[in-house]
XYZ file of C-alpha atoms in Angstrom:
560
model
C 116.589 121.245 274.403
C 119.490 121.367 276.611
C 120.424 124.361 278.871
C 123.434 126.552 278.707
C 123.998 129.525 279.961
C 123.903 132.416 277.718
C 120.484 130.812 276.707
C 118.980 131.829 279.522
C 121.419 135.391 280.103
C 119.304 138.490 279.853
C 121.767 140.607 277.932
C 122.285 144.936 278.265
C 124.207 146.529 275.920
C 126.549 149.652 276.523
C 127.705 152.299 273.717
C 130.522 153.385 275.846
C 131.196 156.913 274.830
C 127.251 157.806 275.616
C 126.808 155.674 278.684
C 128.695 157.786 281.093
C 131.667 160.564 281.764
C 133.658 160.614 284.195
C 136.204 162.405 283.713
C 134.446 165.597 282.037
C 135.619 165.547 278.488
C 132.270 165.180 277.574
C 133.022 161.291 276.462
C 132.022 158.185 278.068
C 134.482 156.117 279.647
C 134.964 152.727 281.081
C 135.008 154.194 284.933
C 131.674 155.618 284.386
C 130.627 151.940 283.727
C 132.377 150.875 286.548
C 130.080 153.375 288.607
C 127.013 152.131 287.022
C 127.163 148.224 287.214
C 124.921 148.227 290.256
C 121.753 150.606 287.771
C 122.630 147.405 285.085
C 122.690 144.483 287.866
C 119.288 145.554 289.326
C 117.584 146.411 286.041
C 118.216 142.400 286.004
C 120.875 142.003 283.317
C 123.651 139.702 283.578
C 125.762 140.402 280.808
C 127.075 143.290 279.369
C 127.997 143.348 275.910
C 130.712 146.091 275.671
C 130.636 148.169 271.922
C 134.752 148.509 270.886
C 136.560 149.873 273.563
C 140.032 149.303 271.710
C 142.667 151.936 270.567
C 140.838 153.613 267.292
C 141.796 157.165 265.090
C 137.169 156.405 265.505
C 136.480 156.705 261.860
C 133.923 154.574 262.697
C 133.029 155.207 266.205
C 135.633 152.642 267.917
C 134.844 150.197 264.527
C 137.958 150.762 263.382
C 140.619 149.039 265.545
C 143.954 150.074 264.915
C 145.344 147.925 268.460
C 143.302 145.510 269.449
C 145.306 144.944 272.327
C 145.236 148.940 273.410
C 142.283 150.304 275.404
C 140.906 153.642 273.781
C 142.628 156.561 275.405
C 139.519 158.921 275.945
C 138.323 155.594 277.092
C 140.473 155.227 280.447
C 143.121 152.512 280.314
C 144.211 148.725 280.822
C 144.038 148.733 284.811
C 140.146 150.378 284.052
C 139.167 147.465 282.115
C 140.131 145.021 284.201
C 138.985 146.716 287.353
C 135.940 146.640 285.197
C 135.722 143.115 284.243
C 137.063 142.095 288.366
C 133.579 144.596 289.686
C 131.565 143.276 287.019
C 132.365 139.514 287.915
C 132.231 140.345 291.623
C 128.367 141.186 291.028
C 127.389 138.091 288.806
C 127.558 140.150 285.486
C 129.863 138.986 282.742
C 131.399 140.949 280.225
C 131.214 140.219 276.434
C 133.548 142.226 273.602
C 132.734 143.358 270.414
C 135.308 141.156 268.147
C 135.619 143.429 265.064
C 137.618 141.008 262.737
C 136.624 141.944 258.844
C 138.218 144.693 258.799
C 141.231 147.076 260.790
C 141.798 150.897 260.816
C 144.410 151.975 257.875
C 146.336 152.960 261.178
C 147.042 149.464 261.918
C 150.170 148.481 261.997
C 149.624 145.396 259.359
C 148.470 147.753 257.440
C 150.791 150.435 257.612
C 153.247 147.750 256.710
C 151.205 146.870 254.268
C 150.624 149.010 251.944
C 155.104 149.527 251.667
C 155.697 147.039 249.671
C 153.853 143.823 247.393
C 156.663 142.155 248.847
C 155.669 142.419 252.617
C 154.781 140.084 254.342
C 151.803 142.090 255.747
C 151.041 142.957 251.799
C 148.787 139.314 251.708
C 146.875 140.864 254.964
C 144.575 143.056 252.985
C 142.908 142.581 249.882
C 144.712 144.528 247.060
C 144.362 144.507 243.213
C 145.193 145.925 240.126
C 142.399 148.549 238.603
C 140.431 147.350 235.303
C 140.177 149.471 232.419
C 141.158 152.266 233.894
C 139.376 152.370 237.024
C 138.062 149.911 239.971
C 138.904 146.175 239.958
C 134.883 146.065 240.313
C 131.593 148.092 240.123
C 130.724 147.101 243.751
C 129.496 149.733 246.361
C 130.368 150.321 249.785
C 127.939 149.854 252.999
C 128.596 153.861 254.008
C 128.569 154.974 249.906
C 130.813 155.137 247.272
C 133.129 152.528 245.696
C 134.743 149.829 248.126
C 138.254 150.230 246.799
C 140.765 153.157 247.322
C 143.577 153.741 246.161
C 146.530 153.842 247.486
C 149.368 155.732 245.927
C 152.561 154.177 248.453
C 151.240 150.623 247.317
C 149.615 151.858 243.898
C 146.933 149.970 243.728
C 143.623 149.583 245.014
C 142.273 148.175 248.716
C 138.910 147.372 249.445
C 137.193 148.120 252.289
C 132.909 147.268 252.376
C 132.730 149.812 255.415
C 134.627 153.005 255.649
C 137.640 153.725 253.410
C 139.366 154.297 256.489
C 138.133 150.251 257.633
C 140.095 148.152 254.960
C 139.143 144.097 254.741
C 141.484 141.489 255.746
C 142.748 138.739 253.542
C 140.744 135.891 255.947
C 141.914 133.405 252.976
C 145.661 134.148 254.166
C 146.048 131.311 257.192
C 149.026 133.990 258.674
C 145.672 136.419 259.232
C 143.230 134.012 260.786
C 145.895 132.323 263.072
C 147.685 136.173 264.603
C 143.026 137.097 265.377
C 142.938 133.802 267.161
C 145.673 134.668 269.276
C 144.424 137.916 269.982
C 140.910 136.132 270.634
C 142.757 133.759 273.491
C 144.127 136.883 274.741
C 141.482 138.942 276.016
C 139.701 135.007 276.961
C 142.337 134.699 278.636
C 141.999 138.059 281.133
C 138.640 136.396 281.792
C 136.150 138.034 279.339
C 132.510 136.078 278.774
C 132.365 135.957 274.822
C 132.135 137.952 272.145
C 129.697 139.634 269.665
C 131.350 139.431 265.918
C 130.949 141.940 263.970
C 129.680 140.989 260.633
C 131.401 137.645 261.100
C 129.580 136.232 257.875
C 131.503 138.925 255.620
C 134.533 137.312 256.198
C 134.920 134.928 253.457
C 134.540 136.560 250.173
C 134.221 135.262 246.391
C 137.586 135.703 245.179
C 136.571 135.624 241.586
C 135.608 139.149 242.175
C 132.725 139.659 239.645
C 131.126 143.280 239.299
C 128.182 143.083 240.620
C 124.425 143.848 239.379
C 123.861 147.989 239.791
C 119.755 148.080 241.296
C 117.912 150.688 238.982
C 118.761 154.528 240.265
C 122.343 153.345 241.382
C 125.759 154.165 240.318
C 127.378 151.062 241.898
C 126.990 147.104 242.168
C 125.587 145.534 244.480
C 128.500 143.556 245.999
C 126.589 141.952 249.193
C 126.396 138.404 247.566
C 130.017 138.101 247.148
C 131.573 139.755 250.164
C 128.464 137.804 252.702
C 128.037 134.154 253.489
C 131.209 133.679 251.651
C 132.252 130.565 250.104
C 134.617 129.620 253.246
C 132.898 131.468 256.103
C 131.785 128.093 257.634
C 135.145 126.461 257.021
C 136.563 129.829 258.883
C 134.402 129.537 261.950
C 134.698 125.833 262.893
C 138.333 127.036 262.881
C 138.299 129.459 265.523
C 135.703 127.468 267.385
C 137.967 124.547 267.378
C 141.392 126.462 267.789
C 139.875 129.204 270.563
C 136.079 128.820 271.484
C 135.377 125.166 272.179
C 138.041 125.587 275.460
C 136.514 128.493 277.091
C 132.060 128.244 277.988
C 131.625 131.742 276.782
C 128.846 133.824 274.901
C 129.073 133.803 270.780
C 126.801 135.923 268.741
C 127.576 137.072 265.565
C 126.366 139.790 263.509
C 125.154 138.340 260.139
C 122.914 141.040 257.746
C 121.259 139.800 255.269
C 120.857 136.023 256.215
C 117.465 133.551 256.412
C 116.725 130.580 258.534
C 118.272 128.506 256.506
C 121.630 130.180 256.987
C 121.099 130.795 260.517
C 121.181 127.195 261.376
C 124.454 126.872 259.665
C 125.851 129.745 261.493
C 124.456 128.685 264.779
C 123.097 125.154 264.561
C 123.157 123.089 268.005
C 125.393 120.805 266.095
C 127.974 122.750 263.854
C 130.424 124.062 265.872
C 130.391 127.448 265.452
C 128.366 130.024 267.288
C 126.073 130.405 269.860
C 124.063 132.291 267.772
C 123.415 135.547 265.554
C 122.020 138.841 264.379
C 119.828 138.842 261.883
C 118.527 141.694 260.118
C 115.440 141.121 258.839
C 112.395 143.131 261.406
C 115.499 146.091 261.334
C 115.353 146.254 257.516
C 111.646 146.685 257.212
C 110.280 149.233 255.594
C 113.424 149.958 252.674
C 112.741 151.197 249.044
C 115.236 152.493 246.443
C 116.839 155.069 249.041
C 117.902 151.926 251.189
C 116.691 152.341 254.760
C 116.376 156.068 254.081
C 112.994 157.014 254.510
C 110.121 157.653 256.879
C 107.650 154.638 256.701
C 106.205 152.811 259.383
C 106.463 149.007 259.909
C 103.980 146.822 259.111
C 102.354 145.181 261.612
C 101.755 141.929 259.459
C 105.255 141.551 257.919
C 106.856 142.182 261.759
C 104.502 139.202 262.798
C 105.411 137.063 259.696
C 109.080 137.305 260.740
C 108.987 136.847 264.074
C 106.901 133.308 263.516
C 109.054 132.125 260.839
C 112.410 132.773 262.744
C 110.958 131.401 266.183
C 109.265 128.062 264.230
C 112.317 127.631 261.923
C 114.620 127.600 264.410
C 113.007 125.863 267.144
C 114.887 122.570 268.366
C 117.756 123.661 266.227
C 119.483 126.793 266.471
C 119.400 129.765 269.039
C 117.703 132.959 268.393
C 119.007 136.911 269.520
C 116.166 139.331 270.427
C 116.331 142.403 269.479
C 114.118 145.764 268.187
C 117.282 148.345 268.779
C 120.884 148.809 269.443
C 124.170 151.411 268.322
C 123.210 151.008 264.713
C 119.330 151.403 264.874
C 116.457 153.985 265.876
C 115.435 154.259 268.984
C 113.021 151.050 268.939
C 109.987 152.689 270.356
C 110.091 155.559 267.943
C 110.469 152.511 265.262
C 107.914 149.566 266.730
C 106.191 151.346 269.277
C 105.233 155.206 269.939
C 106.906 157.906 271.342
C 104.064 160.327 271.364
C 101.299 159.857 274.358
C 101.985 156.073 274.734
C 105.826 156.037 274.731
C 105.816 154.685 277.819
C 102.566 151.700 277.326
C 104.291 151.195 273.901
C 107.741 150.591 275.392
C 105.951 148.246 278.120
C 104.716 146.532 275.164
C 107.663 146.145 273.379
C 109.310 144.897 276.349
C 106.949 142.534 277.101
C 107.367 140.640 273.376
C 111.172 140.985 273.840
C 111.159 138.474 276.806
C 109.154 136.291 276.051
C 109.841 135.468 272.745
C 112.871 131.769 272.728
C 115.982 133.400 271.988
C 118.653 135.386 274.332
C 116.700 139.147 274.822
C 119.301 141.916 274.400
C 118.515 145.121 276.117
C 119.978 148.786 274.140
C 121.638 151.349 276.581
C 118.000 153.883 277.319
C 115.407 151.455 275.673
C 114.949 150.663 279.557
C 113.789 154.292 280.757
C 111.929 154.554 276.622
C 114.137 156.669 275.051
C 113.004 158.042 272.106
C 114.855 159.568 268.533
C 116.304 162.494 268.307
C 114.905 165.843 266.860
C 117.674 166.938 264.995
C 117.784 170.529 263.465
C 120.547 170.245 260.974
C 123.331 168.092 259.856
C 125.999 169.517 262.016
C 124.221 167.797 264.869
C 125.591 164.186 263.433
C 128.467 162.708 263.993
C 127.094 158.934 262.403
C 129.961 158.284 259.309
C 127.243 156.579 256.862
C 124.864 159.336 257.942
C 126.798 162.182 257.029
C 127.493 159.978 253.197
C 123.751 159.554 253.450
C 123.258 163.289 253.519
C 125.414 163.761 251.248
C 123.627 161.209 248.532
C 120.443 161.819 249.247
C 120.402 165.627 248.745
C 121.960 164.472 245.070
C 118.680 162.112 244.993
C 116.032 164.817 246.033
C 118.046 168.922 245.184
C 116.435 171.515 247.239
C 114.210 168.937 249.406
C 116.000 169.560 252.558
C 113.270 168.870 254.815
C 112.529 165.625 252.969
C 116.279 165.014 253.426
C 116.206 166.110 257.065
C 113.659 163.790 257.316
C 114.683 160.628 256.309
C 117.513 160.803 257.932
C 115.864 161.798 261.288
C 113.880 159.080 261.048
C 117.029 156.463 260.847
C 120.024 157.665 261.586
C 122.247 155.349 263.939
C 123.117 159.365 265.891
C 119.503 158.836 267.303
C 120.534 155.648 269.530
C 124.480 157.188 270.107
C 122.589 160.395 271.993
C 123.922 160.154 276.084
C 122.397 158.576 277.797
C 119.659 160.522 280.265
C 120.415 159.978 283.945
C 118.385 162.718 285.103
C 117.118 166.734 284.599
C 120.642 168.295 285.657
C 122.490 169.495 283.012
C 123.262 167.278 280.134
C 121.364 164.667 281.096
C 123.626 164.162 284.116
C 125.975 162.212 281.346
C 129.090 164.865 281.413
C 130.612 167.754 283.279
C 131.561 169.338 279.939
C 129.903 169.278 276.671
C 128.719 165.864 275.121
C 130.742 164.484 272.150
C 126.869 164.490 270.551
C 124.077 166.748 271.784
C 121.495 165.589 274.131
C 117.683 164.308 273.080
C 116.048 167.886 274.391
C 113.550 165.057 276.053
C 116.005 164.390 278.894
C 114.514 167.116 281.686
C 111.468 164.400 281.436
C 113.196 160.654 280.024
C 115.945 160.002 282.656
C 116.838 157.534 285.078
C 116.327 158.933 287.817
C 112.552 159.448 286.795
C 111.873 156.582 286.353
C 113.449 155.900 290.002
C 111.216 157.377 291.836
C 107.775 155.794 289.904
C 106.919 152.220 290.184
C 105.014 152.109 287.001
C 107.927 153.714 284.841
C 109.443 151.420 281.628
C 112.543 150.769 284.344
C 110.212 148.933 287.149
C 108.259 147.083 284.336
C 111.245 145.988 282.603
C 112.522 144.270 286.187
C 109.317 142.678 287.053
C 109.364 141.433 283.260
C 113.056 139.705 283.211
C 111.629 138.382 286.851
C 109.102 136.936 285.116
C 111.148 135.606 282.716
C 113.456 133.782 284.686
C 110.027 132.237 287.161
C 108.993 130.195 284.367
C 110.631 128.349 282.156
C 108.671 127.874 279.313
C 109.367 132.055 278.839
C 112.891 129.986 278.047
C 112.918 127.244 276.775
C 109.099 126.788 275.718
C 108.413 126.180 272.001
C 106.213 129.109 270.026
C 103.234 128.373 268.662
C 101.170 131.860 267.162
C 97.768 132.663 267.260
C 95.812 135.245 265.142
C 98.289 135.061 262.538
C 96.004 137.158 260.743
C 95.076 140.071 262.589
C 95.471 143.215 261.622
C 96.757 144.770 265.279
C 97.682 142.228 267.859
C 100.470 139.746 268.459
C 99.463 136.978 269.783
C 101.424 133.455 270.877
C 101.685 131.203 273.471
C 104.790 128.991 275.131
C 104.945 125.632 276.360
C 107.239 123.720 277.915
C 106.324 120.180 279.414
C 103.171 120.884 281.770
C 103.590 124.796 281.057
C 101.731 126.943 279.055
C 101.617 131.004 278.528
C 99.778 133.023 276.647
C 100.877 136.640 275.583
C 98.238 139.154 273.713
C 99.941 142.398 272.576
C 98.158 145.227 270.758
C 100.752 146.870 268.529
C 98.023 149.965 267.584
C 97.215 153.138 269.079
C 93.394 152.152 268.691
C 91.451 149.482 270.923
C 91.822 145.743 269.143
C 89.015 143.126 269.876
C 90.194 139.849 270.069
C 88.996 136.298 269.943
C 91.201 133.794 270.889
C 91.019 130.244 268.665
C 89.453 127.624 270.724
C 92.162 125.646 271.109
C 92.856 127.996 273.736
C 91.892 127.736 277.625
C 90.264 130.207 279.229
C 90.893 129.769 282.293
C 94.317 131.523 282.681
C 95.721 133.598 285.223
C 96.799 136.985 284.540
C 100.604 137.460 285.331
C 101.128 140.856 283.991
C 99.845 143.907 282.133
C 101.774 147.011 280.638
C 98.509 148.698 282.441
C 98.081 148.636 286.239
C 94.987 149.164 285.686
C 94.094 145.832 284.355
C 95.156 144.010 287.227
C 91.699 142.147 287.269
C 90.738 141.347 283.567
C 90.431 138.156 283.734
C 91.223 135.608 280.146
C 88.233 135.113 278.045
C 87.093 133.459 274.645
C 86.452 137.440 273.436
C 88.614 140.492 274.953
C 89.047 144.277 273.720
C 92.860 145.215 274.381
C 93.234 149.307 275.010
C 95.506 150.648 272.820
C 99.159 149.157 273.021
C 98.083 146.842 276.186
C 99.843 143.447 276.379
C 98.681 140.859 279.010
C 101.090 137.739 279.684
C 98.367 134.967 281.148
C 99.106 131.511 282.992
C 96.897 128.858 281.404
C 95.477 126.176 283.687
């Protein structure tokens, strides 16, 4: 397998609005990130993915871009960004930007011109349609609720928005749109950025017939997803992007690609495809969906998680590269979702770190995961800021009238705002995030869960992440090794080997609040050395064919 720097990288995702406020306005900013570069480096990460920092009216927290070549005023100036980039590079850190080019803000200059006249050259920059039968052009529903179509009084037509009304979709069928996007990407790469995380990139090619979608039971709108993702020209567009821009730079590219299969991933990120380095798949974070979509509080079944992990590890091996994550800015906190945020919080956070950093692929750590930050006990809907959550709250109240607590339970479990509350730096007011009231409430558990406490405790979640990252870099098998699943039918345990040349490591992880009995298959060499465990009391435990693993315990062995 060909070695690449981005395969060996460990990425730390920063959500700038919630990371650190240096100016005292309650909003995180670029100078706040500059202040914490040493913290990120000391953790062991060597790439920073920055969520959008571009000029934006913030209808969707920066994912609605008004100007791709300006910095959001709340975050600072272009000079601040250039200083961040320079200091990061001096410290051996790379910077990956968010690339949001499926849509813009409706305040973008292109859209403002697009709505003025059908004869305007910018009209073709977006997807405009006449209505049908006195209503929208088709029945597709938007991701954030309602129709994907919005009638514009100035244009006298409907424009398409897969997400919020203030996020009109760009028309990638137009070569001028693509040229403008490529020019913008080149502009940032010439500044020295080290790559792009590409937002909903598999949605840039739409089915140009725009047919009605099937209406799921109990839903008002048709499912347009299969007509708006993995579209007929998406690979043509990405290969063109690679040819015109990406092939000229040694950069990291990762595409956000909801709803894909392993076969799709081999097209987007295949080693011989000249498209992307890797993709974010959603199967594991979409587990537990029901008639409400993601809005429920169902626990994740380990057997389902294991099946997804094994399928992606084995079917991409030698063909394409995985990205690895359990949390990000669009997901609830990983320890609350996949571990336990009660008495086993620290141990299960370390368990997740063990899994994340021993699979094949590039691991992404979301800010706060490295200290075990949890979901937030939001008290009322007024504490939420996320547009998706607010829309879901209205829809769920319509579905469950008079059941406010049920609705709030679902919202608390899955809201994106769980991941967007301020980074918990210390136990001072506002968790050390800001001198002013933060833009979104701080999780009240910040007094006991914070960076300062983690740094002072040698057995903390933070220090465990550091050890795991060092272990990953020490053993090439944890990066390039073949994944071999073991104990696939076990209801409590994830167990697998990673093998590379003459090096084999064994991972055994108990994802349960109960002790787990493990009997290793005969194929496993029982003469192994314990490299690391998330339980300090486990240091002298030897590998044997039969073992009892305490709750949420993880172990990594080097086999002889």
